[in-house]
Amino acid sequence: MADNINKEIRGGEGQVVDPESYRDSIGTMETSGKRKWVFPKKPRGKYTNYRNLVAWILLAFYLFVPFIKINGNPFLMFNLIDRQIFILGQPFYPQDFFILTVGAIVSLICIIIFTIAFGRIFCGWICPQTIFLENVFRKIEYLIEGDRNRQMKLDRQEWDMEKISKKGLKWTIFMIISLIFTHFMFMYVVGYEEVLKIVSEGPFAHPTNFIVMILFTMAFYFVFAWFREQVCTLVCPYGRLQGVLIDKETINVFYDFKRGENRSKWRKGEDRQAAGKGDCIDCYQCVVVCPTGIDIRDGQQLECVNCTACIDACDEVMDKVGLPKGLIRYASEKEIESRTPTRFSGRMKGFLAVLIALQLVLGYLLYSRPEMEAKFIKPAGSTYFLRDNNIINVYNYTFLNKTNDKKIVTIKIIEPTHGEISFSNTDKIVVDRDQIVKGSISISFPESEMKLSKQNITFGVYDLKGNLIDTYKTYFEGPFAISF
C-alpha cells in the first residue's frame, strides 16, 4: 500500500517517503542501531474505551480463575511436570495428549483465519503482552510521570530528586506487580493452594521454587519495564506471518490515502478540496499515540499491532477541524483503493472450512473420550501355567477414572467366551474420581478351548448397571502352536 500512497502527488508541507526506506529499519531504532525509546501519548476515544473494557475483563479472568473450582477440580491448570492438566474443570492425562494437540491446532487455525480476515486484531485486543503493558504498566507510568511531554522532559533532565523519586517509585511498583503476576502465573501450574503454602513456609523451605519465582519475576519486570514493544517488533514471530497471511482483502487498521493525500497543515477557512489538499492535516497525532513508534500513513507495517490508538487520535482531530471521521479506520487495502466493500475471499472460505472440520473432529474426540481408561498388561517375564487342565495367565490392570464421580466397576471377558476370572480381593473395584487403581487378576481357559499359542482376548470394564465403560485388547498365551 505504501507504493500507492507515494504515487499520490503531495503538496505543501507533506514529505514523500520512499516506499522501501521505512521498511529497511524498525521504528524504534535509530539509523546508528541505538534504541529509540517510545513515549506514546495517552490515548483516548471510543476504541480505547472498548479495549480498556476487554482488558479489565481479561485481567479479572487472569486474577480470579486460579481460585475457581468445578467439582473440586481447578478451572484451569497446566502442571506438565506432575501430568496434571485441567481445562474447564475436566482432567486431561498423557493418554489424552492427542486431544490437546488437536485443540492446539484448532486454536492455531482460528488465529490464522482471524489474521487473514482481521489482521493482528489478536495483538491489539487480547494479547497478554498488550494487556499487561498498555493497561497496567503504562497506566502506572502515566500516573507517576505524566503524559508524553512530561515523560520526555523527565527523561532528558539530570538525575535530581524529582527524577530519582519518580523513577524509583515507578520501578518499585513495577517490581511488586511483576512479583504478584508471577505468583498468579504459577497458580495456573501448581494451584493456588500450593503457591500459598510455598509463600507461607518461606524461601528457605523451598529454595528451588524461590529461585525459579525470582527468575520469572525478573524476566517479567525486564519485559514490561524495559523491553516493552520490542517483544512485538523483534521477538514475536506472529508479526512476521503478516506477509504470508495478509492480503489486500484483509481488514486492518489502515490510513485512507485516497482521501488523506495530499496532506497539508490545517489553515482555518481554507477550501482544502479546491486547493487540491487531502483531509490529512499532518498533525502527527496518529504517530505520537502509537505504542510501537510507527507512522500508520506509511502503509501496513509489521510493527503495527492494530491497537486502534491512531484511529481514536485521528477521529478526535477530524472532529475538531470539522472533517469526517474515519481517515484512519478498520478497512482493507482493496476497499480503500477501489472504494468497494470487503468480501469473504476464497482463501478465507477454505480456512474456515478446515476450521469447521477440525472443530467437529475435536468435538467428537471430546464426546467419545471414555469415562474410564483400562489397561491389562502381562507382568514382564511372566508366562502361562497349567492347573487342572486349565491354562492360566496373570494380568496387571490399571484403571484411570477420568470423571468427577466415584466409579465401581467389574471386569468381564468379552472374547473368547468360557474364560474365568479370579480376583485377588473382590470383583467390585472402586476407583475414586481422578484416581488410578492398580491390581492383578488371573484368567483361565480350558485347554480344549485354546487353539493358538497366542490367542487374542478382549476385556470389558462394566459399571454396576452393566453398562460397558471401556474395552482393552491383548493376548492370552498357551502351549499350543498354530494349527491348520
PDB file of C-alpha atoms in Angstrom, residues 142-396:
ATOM      1  CA  TYR A 142       1.154   7.896  33.193  1.00  0.00           C
ATOM      2  CA  LEU A 143       0.017   8.254  36.785  1.00  0.00           C
ATOM      3  CA  ILE A 144       3.529   8.802  38.183  1.00  0.00           C
ATOM      4  CA  GLU A 145       5.405  10.552  35.351  1.00  0.00           C
ATOM      5  CA  GLY A 146       2.570  12.158  33.421  1.00  0.00           C
ATOM      6  CA  ASP A 147       1.733  12.068  29.727  1.00  0.00           C
ATOM      7  CA  ARG A 148       4.120  12.019  26.766  1.00  0.00           C
ATOM      8  CA  ASN A 149       5.604  15.516  27.067  1.00  0.00           C
ATOM      9  CA  ARG A 150       6.258  15.223  30.804  1.00  0.00           C
ATOM     10  CA  GLN A 151       7.839  11.812  30.351  1.00  0.00           C
ATOM     11  CA  MET A 152      10.156  13.126  27.641  1.00  0.00           C
ATOM     12  CA  LYS A 153      11.091  16.113  29.784  1.00  0.00           C
ATOM     13  CA  LEU A 154      11.777  13.872  32.785  1.00  0.00           C
ATOM     14  CA  ASP A 155      13.888  11.568  30.645  1.00  0.00           C
ATOM     15  CA  ARG A 156      16.072  14.470  29.432  1.00  0.00           C
ATOM     16  CA  GLN A 157      16.657  16.151  32.769  1.00  0.00           C
ATOM     17  CA  GLU A 158      19.512  15.405  35.156  1.00  0.00           C
ATOM     18  CA  TRP A 159      19.179  12.859  37.932  1.00  0.00           C
ATOM     19  CA  ASP A 160      17.795  15.235  40.546  1.00  0.00           C
ATOM     20  CA  MET A 161      15.461  14.368  43.409  1.00  0.00           C
ATOM     21  CA  GLU A 162      12.360  14.621  41.233  1.00  0.00           C
ATOM     22  CA  LYS A 163      13.686  12.182  38.659  1.00  0.00           C
ATOM     23  CA  ILE A 164      15.121   9.782  41.250  1.00  0.00           C
ATOM     24  CA  SER A 165      11.897   9.733  43.282  1.00  0.00           C
ATOM     25  CA  LYS A 166       9.580   9.280  40.288  1.00  0.00           C
ATOM     26  CA  LYS A 167      11.725   6.675  38.544  1.00  0.00           C
ATOM     27  CA  GLY A 168      12.397   4.863  41.832  1.00  0.00           C
ATOM     28  CA  LEU A 169       8.703   4.778  42.736  1.00  0.00           C
ATOM     29  CA  LYS A 170       7.737   3.571  39.262  1.00  0.00           C
ATOM     30  CA  TRP A 171      10.364   0.807  39.178  1.00  0.00           C
ATOM     31  CA  THR A 172       9.446  -0.329  42.695  1.00  0.00           C
ATOM     32  CA  ILE A 173       5.771  -0.621  41.786  1.00  0.00           C
ATOM     33  CA  PHE A 174       6.709  -2.397  38.551  1.00  0.00           C
ATOM     34  CA  MET A 175       8.715  -4.937  40.540  1.00  0.00           C
ATOM     35  CA  ILE A 176       5.891  -5.543  43.014  1.00  0.00           C
ATOM     36  CA  ILE A 177       3.364  -6.010  40.211  1.00  0.00           C
ATOM     37  CA  SER A 178       5.754  -8.353  38.384  1.00  0.00           C
ATOM     38  CA  LEU A 179       6.090 -10.411  41.561  1.00  0.00           C
ATOM     39  CA  ILE A 180       2.303 -10.567  42.025  1.00  0.00           C
ATOM     40  CA  PHE A 181       1.604 -11.511  38.408  1.00  0.00           C
ATOM     41  CA  THR A 182       4.312 -14.178  38.537  1.00  0.00           C
ATOM     42  CA  HIS A 183       2.706 -15.742  41.610  1.00  0.00           C
ATOM     43  CA  PHE A 184      -0.612 -15.864  39.784  1.00  0.00           C
ATOM     44  CA  MET A 185       1.075 -17.400  36.770  1.00  0.00           C
ATOM     45  CA  PHE A 186       2.412 -20.217  38.955  1.00  0.00           C
ATOM     46  CA  MET A 187      -1.098 -20.768  40.330  1.00  0.00           C
ATOM     47  CA  TYR A 188      -2.010 -21.951  36.838  1.00  0.00           C
ATOM     48  CA  VAL A 189       0.806 -24.507  37.111  1.00  0.00           C
ATOM     49  CA  VAL A 190       0.599 -25.944  40.623  1.00  0.00           C
ATOM     50  CA  GLY A 191      -2.647 -24.488  42.004  1.00  0.00           C
ATOM     51  CA  TYR A 192      -3.227 -21.631  44.397  1.00  0.00           C
ATOM     52  CA  GLU A 193      -3.063 -23.886  47.483  1.00  0.00           C
ATOM     53  CA  GLU A 194       0.490 -24.963  46.680  1.00  0.00           C
ATOM     54  CA  VAL A 195       1.586 -21.387  45.904  1.00  0.00           C
ATOM     55  CA  LEU A 196       0.140 -20.083  49.186  1.00  0.00           C
ATOM     56  CA  LYS A 197       1.805 -22.968  51.028  1.00  0.00           C
ATOM     57  CA  ILE A 198       5.198 -22.193  49.495  1.00  0.00           C
ATOM     58  CA  VAL A 199       4.806 -18.489  50.338  1.00  0.00           C
ATOM     59  CA  SER A 200       3.782 -19.186  53.928  1.00  0.00           C
ATOM     60  CA  GLU A 201       6.648 -21.620  54.547  1.00  0.00           C
ATOM     61  CA  GLY A 202       9.231 -19.184  53.223  1.00  0.00           C
ATOM     62  CA  PRO A 203      12.115 -19.331  50.722  1.00  0.00           C
ATOM     63  CA  PHE A 204      14.409 -21.461  52.904  1.00  0.00           C
ATOM     64  CA  ALA A 205      11.885 -24.314  52.940  1.00  0.00           C
ATOM     65  CA  HIS A 206      11.567 -24.224  49.137  1.00  0.00           C
ATOM     66  CA  PRO A 207      14.839 -22.769  47.765  1.00  0.00           C
ATOM     67  CA  THR A 208      14.348 -24.115  44.229  1.00  0.00           C
ATOM     68  CA  ASN A 209      10.840 -22.731  43.944  1.00  0.00           C
ATOM     69  CA  PHE A 210      12.039 -19.420  45.373  1.00  0.00           C
ATOM     70  CA  ILE A 211      14.842 -19.119  42.801  1.00  0.00           C
ATOM     71  CA  VAL A 212      12.503 -20.005  39.921  1.00  0.00           C
ATOM     72  CA  MET A 213       9.988 -17.434  41.160  1.00  0.00           C
ATOM     73  CA  ILE A 214      12.644 -14.722  41.338  1.00  0.00           C
ATOM     74  CA  LEU A 215      13.929 -15.542  37.842  1.00  0.00           C
ATOM     75  CA  PHE A 216      10.450 -15.358  36.333  1.00  0.00           C
ATOM     76  CA  THR A 217       9.725 -12.141  38.220  1.00  0.00           C
ATOM     77  CA  MET A 218      12.903 -10.545  36.848  1.00  0.00           C
ATOM     78  CA  ALA A 219      12.002 -11.709  33.340  1.00  0.00           C
ATOM     79  CA  PHE A 220       8.501 -10.261  33.750  1.00  0.00           C
ATOM     80  CA  TYR A 221       9.936  -6.988  35.028  1.00  0.00           C
ATOM     81  CA  PHE A 222      12.508  -6.829  32.211  1.00  0.00           C
ATOM     82  CA  VAL A 223       9.855  -7.315  29.523  1.00  0.00           C
ATOM     83  CA  PHE A 224       7.388  -4.711  30.784  1.00  0.00           C
ATOM     84  CA  ALA A 225       9.754  -2.157  32.309  1.00  0.00           C
ATOM     85  CA  TRP A 226      12.370  -2.068  29.550  1.00  0.00           C
ATOM     86  CA  PHE A 227      11.938  -4.417  26.564  1.00  0.00           C
ATOM     87  CA  ARG A 228       8.294  -3.468  26.021  1.00  0.00           C
ATOM     88  CA  GLU A 229       7.196  -3.003  22.401  1.00  0.00           C
ATOM     89  CA  GLN A 230      10.320  -4.749  21.146  1.00  0.00           C
ATOM     90  CA  VAL A 231       8.686  -8.032  22.127  1.00  0.00           C
ATOM     91  CA  CYS A 232       6.184  -7.331  19.344  1.00  0.00           C
ATOM     92  CA  THR A 233       8.634  -5.881  16.811  1.00  0.00           C
ATOM     93  CA  LEU A 234      11.712  -8.067  17.337  1.00  0.00           C
ATOM     94  CA  VAL A 235      10.788 -11.286  19.147  1.00  0.00           C
ATOM     95  CA  CYS A 236       7.198 -12.303  18.425  1.00  0.00           C
ATOM     96  CA  PRO A 237       7.002 -14.370  15.212  1.00  0.00           C
ATOM     97  CA  TYR A 238       3.333 -13.551  14.738  1.00  0.00           C
ATOM     98  CA  GLY A 239       4.095 -10.165  13.172  1.00  0.00           C
ATOM     99  CA  ARG A 240       6.342 -11.830  10.605  1.00  0.00           C
ATOM    100  CA  LEU A 241       3.433 -14.009   9.497  1.00  0.00           C
ATOM    101  CA  GLN A 242       1.633 -10.957   8.168  1.00  0.00           C
ATOM    102  CA  GLY A 243       3.496 -11.140   4.886  1.00  0.00           C
ATOM    103  CA  VAL A 244       2.155 -14.664   4.372  1.00  0.00           C
ATOM    104  CA  LEU A 245      -1.359 -14.344   5.768  1.00  0.00           C
ATOM    105  CA  ILE A 246      -2.448 -10.791   4.985  1.00  0.00           C
ATOM    106  CA  ASP A 247      -3.632  -9.781   1.525  1.00  0.00           C
ATOM    107  CA  LYS A 248      -5.463  -6.807   0.059  1.00  0.00           C
ATOM    108  CA  GLU A 249      -8.797  -8.046   1.382  1.00  0.00           C
ATOM    109  CA  THR A 250      -7.645  -8.288   4.999  1.00  0.00           C
ATOM    110  CA  ILE A 251      -9.358  -5.824   7.316  1.00  0.00           C
ATOM    111  CA  ASN A 252      -6.690  -3.891   9.192  1.00  0.00           C
ATOM    112  CA  VAL A 253      -6.065  -0.503  10.704  1.00  0.00           C
ATOM    113  CA  PHE A 254      -5.457   1.490   7.507  1.00  0.00           C
ATOM    114  CA  TYR A 255      -4.873   5.080   6.570  1.00  0.00           C
ATOM    115  CA  ASP A 256      -7.197   6.190   3.753  1.00  0.00           C
ATOM    116  CA  PHE A 257      -4.533   7.652   1.476  1.00  0.00           C
ATOM    117  CA  LYS A 258      -7.102   8.303  -1.267  1.00  0.00           C
ATOM    118  CA  ARG A 259      -8.853  10.730   1.000  1.00  0.00           C
ATOM    119  CA  GLY A 260      -5.907  11.942   3.061  1.00  0.00           C
ATOM    120  CA  GLU A 261      -3.412  12.937   0.359  1.00  0.00           C
ATOM    121  CA  ASN A 262      -2.154  15.477  -0.466  1.00  0.00           C
ATOM    122  CA  ARG A 263      -1.572  16.048   3.226  1.00  0.00           C
ATOM    123  CA  SER A 264      -1.035  19.585   4.424  1.00  0.00           C
ATOM    124  CA  LYS A 265      -1.194  21.635   7.621  1.00  0.00           C
ATOM    125  CA  TRP A 266      -4.592  22.948   8.665  1.00  0.00           C
ATOM    126  CA  ARG A 267      -5.480  26.527   7.778  1.00  0.00           C
ATOM    127  CA  LYS A 268      -8.738  27.863   9.126  1.00  0.00           C
ATOM    128  CA  GLY A 269     -11.229  28.896   6.451  1.00  0.00           C
ATOM    129  CA  GLU A 270      -9.269  27.272   3.635  1.00  0.00           C
ATOM    130  CA  ASP A 271     -11.113  25.286   0.964  1.00  0.00           C
ATOM    131  CA  ARG A 272      -8.830  22.241   1.015  1.00  0.00           C
ATOM    132  CA  GLN A 273     -10.616  20.474  -1.809  1.00  0.00           C
ATOM    133  CA  ALA A 274     -10.259  23.489  -4.114  1.00  0.00           C
ATOM    134  CA  ALA A 275      -6.599  23.786  -3.123  1.00  0.00           C
ATOM    135  CA  GLY A 276      -6.029  20.125  -4.060  1.00  0.00           C
ATOM    136  CA  LYS A 277      -5.326  19.078  -0.486  1.00  0.00           C
ATOM    137  CA  GLY A 278      -6.469  15.970   1.291  1.00  0.00           C
ATOM    138  CA  ASP A 279      -8.089  15.625   4.694  1.00  0.00           C
ATOM    139  CA  CYS A 280      -4.855  14.721   6.495  1.00  0.00           C
ATOM    140  CA  ILE A 281      -3.673  17.901   8.240  1.00  0.00           C
ATOM    141  CA  ASP A 282      -0.255  16.396   9.045  1.00  0.00           C
ATOM    142  CA  CYS A 283      -0.760  16.870  12.803  1.00  0.00           C
ATOM    143  CA  TYR A 284       1.229  13.698  13.692  1.00  0.00           C
ATOM    144  CA  GLN A 285      -1.257  12.792  16.419  1.00  0.00           C
ATOM    145  CA  CYS A 286      -1.522   9.296  14.930  1.00  0.00           C
ATOM    146  CA  VAL A 287       2.257   8.984  15.316  1.00  0.00           C
ATOM    147  CA  VAL A 288       2.647  10.263  18.883  1.00  0.00           C
ATOM    148  CA  VAL A 289      -0.008   7.872  20.264  1.00  0.00           C
ATOM    149  CA  CYS A 290       1.472   4.806  18.553  1.00  0.00           C
ATOM    150  CA  PRO A 291       2.924   2.398  21.168  1.00  0.00           C
ATOM    151  CA  THR A 292       5.367   0.957  18.617  1.00  0.00           C
ATOM    152  CA  GLY A 293       6.530   4.305  17.229  1.00  0.00           C
ATOM    153  CA  ILE A 294       5.420   3.977  13.607  1.00  0.00           C
ATOM    154  CA  ASP A 295       3.610   6.278  11.197  1.00  0.00           C
ATOM    155  CA  ILE A 296       0.491   4.448  10.035  1.00  0.00           C
ATOM    156  CA  ARG A 297       0.386   6.735   6.988  1.00  0.00           C
ATOM    157  CA  ASP A 298       3.453   4.977   5.568  1.00  0.00           C
ATOM    158  CA  GLY A 299       1.368   1.860   4.941  1.00  0.00           C
ATOM    159  CA  GLN A 300       0.991  -1.536   6.507  1.00  0.00           C
ATOM    160  CA  GLN A 301       3.970  -2.412   8.719  1.00  0.00           C
ATOM    161  CA  LEU A 302       4.828  -5.447  10.815  1.00  0.00           C
ATOM    162  CA  GLU A 303       5.227  -3.192  13.883  1.00  0.00           C
ATOM    163  CA  CYS A 304       1.514  -2.277  13.775  1.00  0.00           C
ATOM    164  CA  VAL A 305      -0.384  -4.267  16.410  1.00  0.00           C
ATOM    165  CA  ASN A 306      -3.846  -2.917  15.486  1.00  0.00           C
ATOM    166  CA  CYS A 307      -4.259  -1.218  18.856  1.00  0.00           C
ATOM    167  CA  THR A 308      -6.572   1.474  17.304  1.00  0.00           C
ATOM    168  CA  ALA A 309      -4.880   4.317  19.223  1.00  0.00           C
ATOM    169  CA  CYS A 310      -4.248   6.112  15.905  1.00  0.00           C
ATOM    170  CA  ILE A 311      -7.930   5.754  14.960  1.00  0.00           C
ATOM    171  CA  ASP A 312      -9.074   7.494  18.136  1.00  0.00           C
ATOM    172  CA  ALA A 313      -6.416  10.212  17.810  1.00  0.00           C
ATOM    173  CA  CYS A 314      -7.288  10.928  14.168  1.00  0.00           C
ATOM    174  CA  ASP A 315     -11.042  10.891  14.801  1.00  0.00           C
ATOM    175  CA  GLU A 316     -10.578  13.436  17.599  1.00  0.00           C
ATOM    176  CA  VAL A 317      -8.630  15.764  15.288  1.00  0.00           C
ATOM    177  CA  MET A 318     -11.116  15.340  12.424  1.00  0.00           C
ATOM    178  CA  ASP A 319     -13.945  16.205  14.792  1.00  0.00           C
ATOM    179  CA  LYS A 320     -12.158  19.366  15.940  1.00  0.00           C
ATOM    180  CA  VAL A 321     -11.490  20.657  12.407  1.00  0.00           C
ATOM    181  CA  GLY A 322     -14.941  19.694  11.125  1.00  0.00           C
ATOM    182  CA  LEU A 323     -13.887  16.942   8.738  1.00  0.00           C
ATOM    183  CA  PRO A 324     -15.473  13.465   8.521  1.00  0.00           C
ATOM    184  CA  LYS A 325     -14.093  10.809  10.833  1.00  0.00           C
ATOM    185  CA  GLY A 326     -12.610   7.578   9.533  1.00  0.00           C
ATOM    186  CA  LEU A 327      -9.471   8.876   7.836  1.00  0.00           C
ATOM    187  CA  ILE A 328      -7.779   6.082   9.744  1.00  0.00           C
ATOM    188  CA  ARG A 329     -10.138   3.158  10.286  1.00  0.00           C
ATOM    189  CA  TYR A 330     -10.668  -0.553  10.091  1.00  0.00           C
ATOM    190  CA  ALA A 331     -10.683  -1.284   6.369  1.00  0.00           C
ATOM    191  CA  SER A 332      -8.983  -3.383   3.716  1.00  0.00           C
ATOM    192  CA  GLU A 333      -6.459  -2.081   1.230  1.00  0.00           C
ATOM    193  CA  LYS A 334      -8.732  -3.136  -1.623  1.00  0.00           C
ATOM    194  CA  GLU A 335     -11.640  -1.239  -0.092  1.00  0.00           C
ATOM    195  CA  ILE A 336      -9.564   1.944   0.117  1.00  0.00           C
ATOM    196  CA  GLU A 337      -8.137   1.597  -3.389  1.00  0.00           C
ATOM    197  CA  SER A 338     -11.348   0.677  -5.211  1.00  0.00           C
ATOM    198  CA  ARG A 339     -13.984   2.024  -2.806  1.00  0.00           C
ATOM    199  CA  THR A 340     -15.701  -1.379  -2.873  1.00  0.00           C
ATOM    200  CA  PRO A 341     -16.788  -3.312   0.249  1.00  0.00           C
ATOM    201  CA  THR A 342     -14.566  -6.106   1.513  1.00  0.00           C
ATOM    202  CA  ARG A 343     -15.759  -9.566   0.552  1.00  0.00           C
ATOM    203  CA  PHE A 344     -15.256 -13.018   2.019  1.00  0.00           C
ATOM    204  CA  SER A 345     -12.348 -14.278  -0.105  1.00  0.00           C
ATOM    205  CA  GLY A 346     -11.887 -17.832  -1.356  1.00  0.00           C
ATOM    206  CA  ARG A 347      -8.838 -18.306   0.858  1.00  0.00           C
ATOM    207  CA  MET A 348     -10.825 -17.264   3.911  1.00  0.00           C
ATOM    208  CA  LYS A 349     -13.596 -19.707   2.954  1.00  0.00           C
ATOM    209  CA  GLY A 350     -11.062 -22.510   2.604  1.00  0.00           C
ATOM    210  CA  PHE A 351      -9.530 -21.864   6.005  1.00  0.00           C
ATOM    211  CA  LEU A 352     -12.995 -21.594   7.545  1.00  0.00           C
ATOM    212  CA  ALA A 353     -13.935 -24.988   6.106  1.00  0.00           C
ATOM    213  CA  VAL A 354     -10.766 -26.504   7.573  1.00  0.00           C
ATOM    214  CA  LEU A 355     -11.521 -24.874  10.930  1.00  0.00           C
ATOM    215  CA  ILE A 356     -15.085 -26.245  10.999  1.00  0.00           C
ATOM    216  CA  ALA A 357     -13.817 -29.720  10.112  1.00  0.00           C
ATOM    217  CA  LEU A 358     -11.200 -29.607  12.872  1.00  0.00           C
ATOM    218  CA  GLN A 359     -13.768 -28.344  15.384  1.00  0.00           C
ATOM    219  CA  LEU A 360     -16.031 -31.274  14.505  1.00  0.00           C
ATOM    220  CA  VAL A 361     -13.114 -33.681  14.987  1.00  0.00           C
ATOM    221  CA  LEU A 362     -12.241 -32.052  18.316  1.00  0.00           C
ATOM    222  CA  GLY A 363     -15.881 -32.207  19.419  1.00  0.00           C
ATOM    223  CA  TYR A 364     -16.064 -35.885  18.513  1.00  0.00           C
ATOM    224  CA  LEU A 365     -12.843 -36.675  20.405  1.00  0.00           C
ATOM    225  CA  LEU A 366     -14.123 -34.881  23.497  1.00  0.00           C
ATOM    226  CA  TYR A 367     -17.539 -36.530  23.256  1.00  0.00           C
ATOM    227  CA  SER A 368     -16.138 -40.021  22.691  1.00  0.00           C
ATOM    228  CA  ARG A 369     -13.449 -39.768  25.365  1.00  0.00           C
ATOM    229  CA  PRO A 370     -14.085 -42.764  27.670  1.00  0.00           C
ATOM    230  CA  GLU A 371     -15.010 -42.181  31.296  1.00  0.00           C
ATOM    231  CA  MET A 372     -12.594 -44.872  32.353  1.00  0.00           C
ATOM    232  CA  GLU A 373      -9.338 -45.904  30.737  1.00  0.00           C
ATOM    233  CA  ALA A 374      -8.359 -49.512  31.402  1.00  0.00           C
ATOM    234  CA  LYS A 375      -5.184 -51.422  30.625  1.00  0.00           C
ATOM    235  CA  PHE A 376      -4.391 -55.100  31.126  1.00  0.00           C
ATOM    236  CA  ILE A 377      -0.686 -55.860  30.839  1.00  0.00           C
ATOM    237  CA  LYS A 378       1.080 -59.170  31.447  1.00  0.00           C
ATOM    238  CA  PRO A 379       3.855 -58.807  34.036  1.00  0.00           C
ATOM    239  CA  ALA A 380       7.317 -58.606  32.497  1.00  0.00           C
ATOM    240  CA  GLY A 381       8.855 -62.069  32.039  1.00  0.00           C
ATOM    241  CA  SER A 382       5.678 -63.915  33.011  1.00  0.00           C
ATOM    242  CA  THR A 383       4.211 -66.772  31.036  1.00  0.00           C
ATOM    243  CA  TYR A 384       1.286 -69.183  31.294  1.00  0.00           C
ATOM    244  CA  PHE A 385       0.972 -72.079  33.691  1.00  0.00           C
ATOM    245  CA  LEU A 386      -1.279 -75.160  33.791  1.00  0.00           C
ATOM    246  CA  ARG A 387      -3.631 -76.200  36.565  1.00  0.00           C
ATOM    247  CA  ASP A 388      -6.461 -78.767  36.468  1.00  0.00           C
ATOM    248  CA  ASN A 389      -6.500 -78.848  32.645  1.00  0.00           C
ATOM    249  CA  ASN A 390      -6.769 -75.071  32.545  1.00  0.00           C
ATOM    250  CA  ILE A 391      -4.320 -72.583  31.074  1.00  0.00           C
ATOM    251  CA  ILE A 392      -3.820 -69.583  33.367  1.00  0.00           C
ATOM    252  CA  ASN A 393      -2.379 -66.136  32.594  1.00  0.00           C
ATOM    253  CA  VAL A 394      -1.855 -63.308  35.057  1.00  0.00           C
ATOM    254  CA  TYR A 395      -2.554 -59.669  34.124  1.00  0.00           C
ATOM    255  CA  ASN A 396      -1.857 -56.428  35.930  1.00  0.00           C
TER     256      ASN A 396
END
